[in-house]
Amino acid sequence: MTLAEVNLVDTPTELTELRDVDPGTLDRLQARLSAEAEDARLLDLAYTTTDSPVGPLLLAATERGLVRIAFAVQDHDRVLAELAEQISPRILRAPRRLDQAVRELEEYFDGRRHDFDLPVDLGAAKTFRRTVQRLLPSIAYGQTVSYTELATRAGNAKAVRAVGSACATNPLPVVVPCHRVLRSDGSLGGYAGGLDAKRTLLTLESRVTT
Amino acid sequence: MMTTPPFDDLVRAHGARVWRVCRAVLGPADADDAWSETFLAALRAYPDLPADADHAAWLATIGYRKAVDAYRARTRRATPTEVAPDEHVSTLGQPGAADDELAGAVAALPDKQRLAVTLHYLADLPYAQVAVELGGTPEAARRAASDGIRRLRTRLAKPATTRSGALP
């Protein structure tokens, strides 16, 4: 479905005035709908996008907190479709719920913020993957650890591969700092946002601390 | 496998369609409220909607019903004495007056004609789908729409003094 709607019918001239729709009207209506949906507690997922040094970021939050951050290379439309499947299709663009997250990300990219102070919604699952993801914020700003070290901290020194996949599936990159996990030889390993994004984040953090 | 897309996709794809329907029945001033009620009601029901539902027809139909309900409520409030819809005072020079007048004429159509004209010419639904809402055959829906257009033409041609912007 494209934004520009095709006029499928040959409209009588009397009605052409009633076909014009000002895009500003739709923006206004959309904003009002988001606010009313929030008030009526029908907004299961609010999302917005924000620009950053690692490209446009998609942010999505439930009523409990931030649930997803995605890079452009992950395809924002695809990510929203996944969220519709996994959490709820009641999704609207509603920047208000993401105001604090956007502000903290701006501060982080400016080098003024080292820790995020945001409600996050990582779900209730007690899997090894979630254990690893909950450990990631304990790696301090500007520091790095190896996948092996993180496996040890998570209580299973042999689960290096599982640690790698926990980092790869981190739903909240940047805020939950999986970019601070490297290979034992110091090479970058992988990153959902691409290795350039990982390098950008590590450079940002090293520049400000030294 | 059919999946349920984010509701946001529906707002982007069908927001204009629903607004045209609401404005045609209510005029621009009251169309906002009906649009908003339409999408809130749809958002509420959305998780239970069958995955193969036709979103355009679903939303246009909710929008049409909400608009007609609001129009009837407004008419009840506004007319202690009976006033024919085409005798309303001149809206010359008011912002949105042309829209209002045209919408007034659409609103004043008999139910079946108004439904067929709105859903076909403004919501772009094919006659087969208009017929589902109207009851009857697609051919009957087509006739109702063309009767409606003919009636609109006559009505709009008559009171030249209320046509927008025309100087005496």
Coordinates of C-alpha atoms in Angstrom, one line a residue:
Chain A
M1 CA 0.0 0.0 0.0
T2 CA 1.4 3.3 -1.0
L3 CA 0.8 6.7 0.7
A4 CA -0.4 8.3 -2.5
E5 CA -3.8 6.8 -2.9
V6 CA -5.0 6.0 -6.4
N7 CA -8.3 7.4 -7.3
L8 CA -10.0 4.2 -8.5
V9 CA -13.2 5.9 -9.6
D10 CA -14.0 8.7 -12.0
T11 CA -15.2 11.3 -9.5
P12 CA -18.0 13.6 -10.6
T13 CA -16.7 17.2 -10.6
E14 CA -19.1 18.1 -7.9
L15 CA -17.2 16.0 -5.5
T16 CA -13.6 16.8 -6.3
E17 CA -13.4 19.4 -3.6
L18 CA -14.4 16.7 -1.1
R19 CA -11.4 14.6 -2.2
D20 CA -8.7 17.0 -1.4
V21 CA -7.0 16.2 1.9
D22 CA -4.4 18.5 3.4
P23 CA -1.4 16.4 4.7
G24 CA -1.3 18.8 7.7
T25 CA -4.8 17.7 8.6
L26 CA -3.7 14.1 8.7
D27 CA -0.6 14.9 10.8
R28 CA -2.8 16.7 13.3
L29 CA -5.4 13.9 13.4
Q30 CA -2.6 11.3 13.8
A31 CA -1.1 13.2 16.8
R32 CA -4.5 13.5 18.4
L33 CA -5.2 9.8 17.9
S34 CA -1.9 8.9 19.6
A35 CA -2.7 11.0 22.6
E36 CA -6.3 9.7 22.9
A37 CA -5.1 6.1 22.5
E38 CA -2.6 6.6 25.3
D39 CA -5.3 8.1 27.6
A40 CA -7.6 5.2 26.8
R41 CA -4.8 2.7 27.5
L42 CA -5.1 1.3 24.0
L43 CA -1.6 2.2 23.0
D44 CA 0.3 -1.1 23.6
L45 CA 3.3 0.1 21.7
A46 CA 4.4 3.6 21.0
Y47 CA 7.3 4.3 18.6
T48 CA 9.3 7.2 17.2
T49 CA 12.5 7.6 15.2
T50 CA 15.4 9.8 16.1
D51 CA 18.6 10.8 14.2
S52 CA 22.0 9.8 15.6
P53 CA 25.7 9.5 14.6
V54 CA 24.9 5.8 13.9
G55 CA 22.0 6.6 11.6
P56 CA 18.2 6.9 12.3
L57 CA 17.2 4.9 15.3
L58 CA 13.7 3.4 15.8
L59 CA 12.6 3.5 19.5
A60 CA 9.6 1.5 20.7
A61 CA 8.1 1.3 24.2
T62 CA 5.3 -0.5 26.0
E63 CA 3.6 1.0 29.0
R64 CA 6.3 -0.6 31.1
G65 CA 9.3 0.8 29.3
L66 CA 11.6 0.8 26.3
V67 CA 11.2 -2.5 24.5
R68 CA 13.1 -2.0 21.2
I69 CA 15.8 0.1 19.6
A70 CA 16.7 -0.7 16.0
F71 CA 19.2 0.6 13.4
A72 CA 18.2 1.5 9.9
V73 CA 20.0 -1.6 8.5
Q74 CA 17.6 -3.7 10.5
D75 CA 14.7 -2.2 8.5
H76 CA 12.4 -0.2 10.8
D77 CA 9.2 -1.4 9.0
R78 CA 10.2 -5.0 9.4
V79 CA 11.0 -4.4 13.1
L80 CA 7.6 -2.8 13.6
A81 CA 6.0 -5.8 11.9
E82 CA 7.8 -8.1 14.2
L83 CA 6.7 -6.2 17.3
A84 CA 3.1 -6.4 16.0
E85 CA 3.5 -10.1 15.9
Q86 CA 5.4 -10.6 19.2
I87 CA 3.8 -8.0 21.4
S88 CA 0.7 -6.4 20.0
P89 CA -0.5 -4.9 16.7
R90 CA -1.8 -1.8 18.6
I91 CA 1.2 0.3 17.5
L92 CA 1.2 4.0 16.8
R93 CA 3.7 6.7 16.2
A94 CA 3.6 8.4 19.5
P95 CA 6.8 10.3 20.3
R96 CA 5.6 11.5 23.7
R97 CA 6.2 8.2 25.4
L98 CA 9.8 8.1 24.0
D99 CA 10.7 11.7 25.0
Q100 CA 13.0 10.7 27.9
A101 CA 14.7 8.0 25.8
V102 CA 15.3 10.4 22.9
R103 CA 16.7 13.0 25.3
E104 CA 19.1 10.5 27.1
L105 CA 20.3 9.2 23.7
E106 CA 21.1 12.7 22.6
E107 CA 23.0 13.3 25.8
Y108 CA 24.9 10.0 25.3
F109 CA 25.9 10.9 21.7
D110 CA 27.0 14.3 22.9
G111 CA 29.3 12.6 25.5
R112 CA 27.4 14.1 28.4
R113 CA 25.8 10.9 29.6
H114 CA 27.6 7.6 30.6
D115 CA 24.7 5.7 32.0
F116 CA 21.0 5.4 30.9
D117 CA 18.3 5.9 33.5
L118 CA 15.3 4.6 31.6
P119 CA 12.5 2.1 32.4
V120 CA 13.2 -0.8 30.1
D121 CA 10.9 -3.8 29.3
L122 CA 13.1 -6.8 28.7
G123 CA 10.2 -9.2 29.4
A124 CA 9.9 -11.8 32.1
A125 CA 11.8 -14.6 30.4
K126 CA 14.6 -16.1 32.6
T127 CA 16.6 -17.5 29.8
F128 CA 20.4 -17.5 29.6
R129 CA 20.1 -14.9 26.9
R130 CA 18.2 -12.5 29.1
T131 CA 20.7 -13.2 32.0
V132 CA 23.5 -12.1 29.7
Q133 CA 21.5 -9.0 28.5
R134 CA 20.8 -8.0 32.1
L135 CA 24.6 -8.2 32.8
L136 CA 25.6 -5.9 29.9
P137 CA 24.8 -2.6 31.7
S138 CA 27.4 -3.6 34.4
I139 CA 30.2 -3.1 31.8
A140 CA 31.1 0.5 32.5
Y141 CA 31.2 3.3 29.9
G142 CA 34.5 3.3 28.0
Q143 CA 35.3 -0.3 29.1
T144 CA 35.2 -3.5 27.1
V145 CA 35.0 -7.2 28.0
S146 CA 35.5 -10.3 25.9
Y147 CA 32.6 -12.7 25.0
T148 CA 34.6 -15.3 27.1
E149 CA 34.8 -13.0 30.2
L150 CA 31.1 -12.3 29.9
A151 CA 30.3 -16.0 29.7
T152 CA 32.2 -16.5 33.0
R153 CA 30.3 -13.6 34.6
A154 CA 27.0 -15.1 33.5
G155 CA 28.0 -18.3 35.3
N156 CA 28.8 -20.5 32.3
A157 CA 32.4 -20.0 31.1
K158 CA 31.8 -22.4 28.2
A159 CA 28.8 -20.6 26.8
V160 CA 30.8 -18.2 24.7
R161 CA 28.6 -18.9 21.6
A162 CA 25.4 -18.3 23.5
V163 CA 26.8 -15.1 24.9
G164 CA 27.5 -14.0 21.3
S165 CA 23.9 -14.8 20.3
A166 CA 22.6 -13.0 23.4
C167 CA 24.5 -9.9 22.3
A168 CA 23.4 -10.3 18.7
T169 CA 19.7 -10.4 19.8
N170 CA 19.9 -7.6 22.3
P171 CA 16.6 -5.7 21.8
L172 CA 18.0 -2.4 23.2
P173 CA 21.4 -1.8 21.5
V174 CA 23.3 1.4 22.7
V175 CA 21.2 1.6 25.9
V176 CA 22.1 -2.0 26.8
P177 CA 25.7 -1.8 25.8
C178 CA 26.4 -4.9 23.9
H179 CA 28.9 -2.8 21.8
R180 CA 31.3 -3.1 24.7
V181 CA 31.7 -6.8 24.2
L182 CA 34.6 -7.8 21.9
R183 CA 36.5 -10.9 20.8
S184 CA 39.3 -12.1 23.1
D185 CA 41.9 -10.9 20.5
G186 CA 40.4 -7.4 20.6
S187 CA 38.7 -7.6 17.3
L188 CA 35.2 -6.3 17.0
G189 CA 33.2 -9.5 16.6
G190 CA 29.7 -8.7 15.3
Y191 CA 27.0 -6.0 15.7
A192 CA 23.4 -5.8 14.7
G193 CA 23.9 -2.2 13.6
G194 CA 27.0 -3.1 11.5
L195 CA 30.6 -2.9 12.5
D196 CA 30.9 0.8 11.6
A197 CA 28.2 1.6 14.2
K198 CA 30.1 -0.5 16.8
R199 CA 33.3 1.3 16.0
T200 CA 31.6 4.7 16.2
L201 CA 30.2 3.9 19.7
L202 CA 33.5 2.6 21.0
T203 CA 35.4 5.7 19.6
L204 CA 32.8 8.0 21.1
E205 CA 33.3 6.4 24.5
S206 CA 37.1 6.3 24.4
R207 CA 37.3 9.9 23.3
V208 CA 35.3 11.3 26.1
T209 CA 36.9 9.3 28.9
T210 CA 40.6 9.9 27.9
Chain B
M1 CA 0.8 -16.9 6.5
M2 CA -1.4 -13.8 7.1
T3 CA 0.0 -11.5 9.7
T4 CA -1.6 -8.5 11.4
P5 CA 0.3 -5.4 10.4
P6 CA 1.0 -2.5 12.9
F7 CA -2.1 -0.4 13.3
D8 CA 0.0 2.6 12.4
D9 CA 0.2 1.2 8.8
L10 CA -3.6 1.4 8.6
V11 CA -3.7 5.0 9.8
R12 CA -1.2 6.0 7.2
A13 CA -2.9 4.0 4.4
H14 CA -6.5 4.9 5.2
G15 CA -6.5 8.1 7.2
A16 CA -7.3 10.3 4.2
R17 CA -10.1 7.9 3.0
V18 CA -11.8 8.0 6.4
W19 CA -11.4 11.8 6.7
R20 CA -13.1 12.3 3.3
V21 CA -16.0 10.1 4.4
C22 CA -16.4 12.0 7.7
R23 CA -16.1 15.4 6.1
A24 CA -18.6 14.6 3.4
V25 CA -21.3 13.8 6.0
L26 CA -20.4 16.3 8.7
G27 CA -18.4 19.2 7.1
P28 CA -14.8 20.0 8.1
A29 CA -15.6 21.3 11.6
D30 CA -17.1 18.1 13.0
A31 CA -15.1 15.6 10.9
D32 CA -12.2 15.6 13.3
D33 CA -14.2 14.1 16.1
A34 CA -15.7 11.4 13.9
W35 CA -12.3 10.5 12.4
S36 CA -10.8 10.2 15.9
E37 CA -13.7 8.1 17.2
T38 CA -13.4 5.9 14.1
F39 CA -9.8 5.1 14.6
L40 CA -10.1 4.7 18.4
A41 CA -12.9 2.2 17.9
A42 CA -10.9 0.4 15.2
L43 CA -7.8 0.3 17.4
R44 CA -9.9 -1.2 20.2
A45 CA -11.2 -4.0 18.0
Y46 CA -8.1 -4.5 15.9
P47 CA -6.5 -7.5 17.7
D48 CA -9.7 -9.5 17.1
L49 CA -10.1 -8.6 13.4
P50 CA -9.7 -11.5 11.1
A51 CA -6.2 -11.5 9.4
D52 CA -7.7 -11.5 5.9
A53 CA -10.1 -8.5 6.6
D54 CA -10.3 -5.8 4.0
H55 CA -9.0 -2.8 6.0
A56 CA -10.2 -0.1 3.5
A57 CA -13.8 -1.4 3.6
W58 CA -13.7 -2.0 7.4
L59 CA -12.4 1.5 8.2
A60 CA -14.5 3.4 5.7
T61 CA -17.6 1.6 7.0
I62 CA -16.9 2.4 10.6
G63 CA -16.1 6.0 9.6
Y64 CA -19.4 6.3 7.7
R65 CA -21.4 5.0 10.7
K66 CA -19.7 7.2 13.2
A67 CA -20.3 10.2 10.9
V68 CA -23.9 9.5 10.3
D69 CA -24.5 9.0 14.1
A70 CA -22.9 12.3 14.8
Y71 CA -24.9 14.0 12.0
R72 CA -28.2 12.6 13.4
A73 CA -27.2 13.7 16.9
R74 CA -26.4 17.1 15.7
T75 CA -29.6 17.4 13.7
R76 CA -31.7 16.4 16.8
R77 CA -29.9 19.0 18.9
A78 CA -30.0 21.8 16.4
T79 CA -33.6 21.7 15.1
P80 CA -36.4 22.2 17.6
T81 CA -38.4 23.4 14.6
E82 CA -38.1 21.4 11.3
V83 CA -35.8 23.1 8.8
A84 CA -35.1 21.5 5.5
P85 CA -31.4 21.0 5.1
D86 CA -31.1 22.9 1.8
E87 CA -32.6 26.0 3.4
H88 CA -29.7 26.6 5.7
V89 CA -28.3 30.2 5.9
S90 CA -25.7 31.4 3.5
T91 CA -22.1 30.4 4.5
L92 CA -20.6 33.0 2.1
G93 CA -17.2 34.2 3.0
Q94 CA -16.7 31.8 6.0
P95 CA -13.6 29.6 6.0
G96 CA -14.4 26.1 4.8
A97 CA -17.8 27.4 3.6
A98 CA -17.6 25.7 0.2
D99 CA -16.8 22.4 2.0
D100 CA -19.6 22.9 4.4
E101 CA -22.1 23.6 1.7
L102 CA -21.1 20.6 -0.3
A103 CA -21.0 18.4 2.8
G104 CA -24.4 19.7 3.7
A105 CA -25.7 18.6 0.4
V106 CA -24.2 15.2 0.7
A107 CA -25.5 14.8 4.2
A108 CA -29.0 15.8 3.0
L109 CA -29.2 12.9 0.5
P110 CA -31.5 10.0 1.3
D111 CA -29.7 7.3 3.3
K112 CA -29.0 4.8 0.6
Q113 CA -27.8 7.4 -1.9
R114 CA -25.6 9.1 0.7
L115 CA -24.1 5.8 1.7
A116 CA -23.4 4.8 -2.0
V117 CA -22.0 8.2 -3.0
T118 CA -19.8 8.4 0.1
L119 CA -18.4 4.9 0.1
H120 CA -17.9 4.7 -3.7
Y121 CA -16.8 8.2 -4.7
L122 CA -15.0 9.3 -1.6
A123 CA -13.8 6.1 0.1
D124 CA -13.1 4.5 -3.3
L125 CA -14.8 1.2 -2.4
P126 CA -15.9 -0.9 -5.4
Y127 CA -19.7 -1.3 -5.8
A128 CA -19.4 -5.0 -4.7
Q129 CA -18.3 -3.7 -1.2
V130 CA -20.7 -0.8 -1.1
A131 CA -23.4 -3.4 -1.7
V132 CA -22.3 -5.4 1.4
E133 CA -23.0 -2.4 3.6
L134 CA -26.0 -1.2 1.7
G135 CA -27.7 -4.6 1.3
G136 CA -28.7 -5.6 -2.2
T137 CA -26.7 -6.1 -5.4
P138 CA -23.7 -4.2 -6.7
E139 CA -25.9 -3.0 -9.5
A140 CA -28.4 -1.5 -7.0
A141 CA -25.5 0.2 -5.3
R142 CA -24.3 1.6 -8.6
R143 CA -27.8 3.0 -9.2
A144 CA -28.1 4.5 -5.7
A145 CA -24.7 6.3 -6.3
S146 CA -25.7 7.7 -9.7
D147 CA -29.1 8.8 -8.4
G148 CA -27.3 10.5 -5.5
I149 CA -25.0 12.3 -7.9
R150 CA -27.9 13.5 -10.0
R151 CA -29.7 14.8 -6.9
L152 CA -26.5 16.6 -5.8
R153 CA -26.2 18.3 -9.1
T154 CA -29.8 19.5 -9.0
R155 CA -29.4 20.7 -5.4
L156 CA -26.1 22.5 -6.0
A157 CA -27.3 24.2 -9.2
K158 CA -30.4 25.7 -7.5
P159 CA -29.4 28.2 -4.8
A160 CA -26.9 30.2 -6.7
T161 CA -26.8 32.8 -3.9
T162 CA -25.1 30.4 -1.5
R163 CA -22.4 29.3 -4.0
S164 CA -19.0 30.0 -2.7
G165 CA -17.2 33.3 -3.5
A166 CA -19.6 34.4 -6.3
L167 CA -20.1 38.1 -6.3
P168 CA -23.6 39.5 -7.1

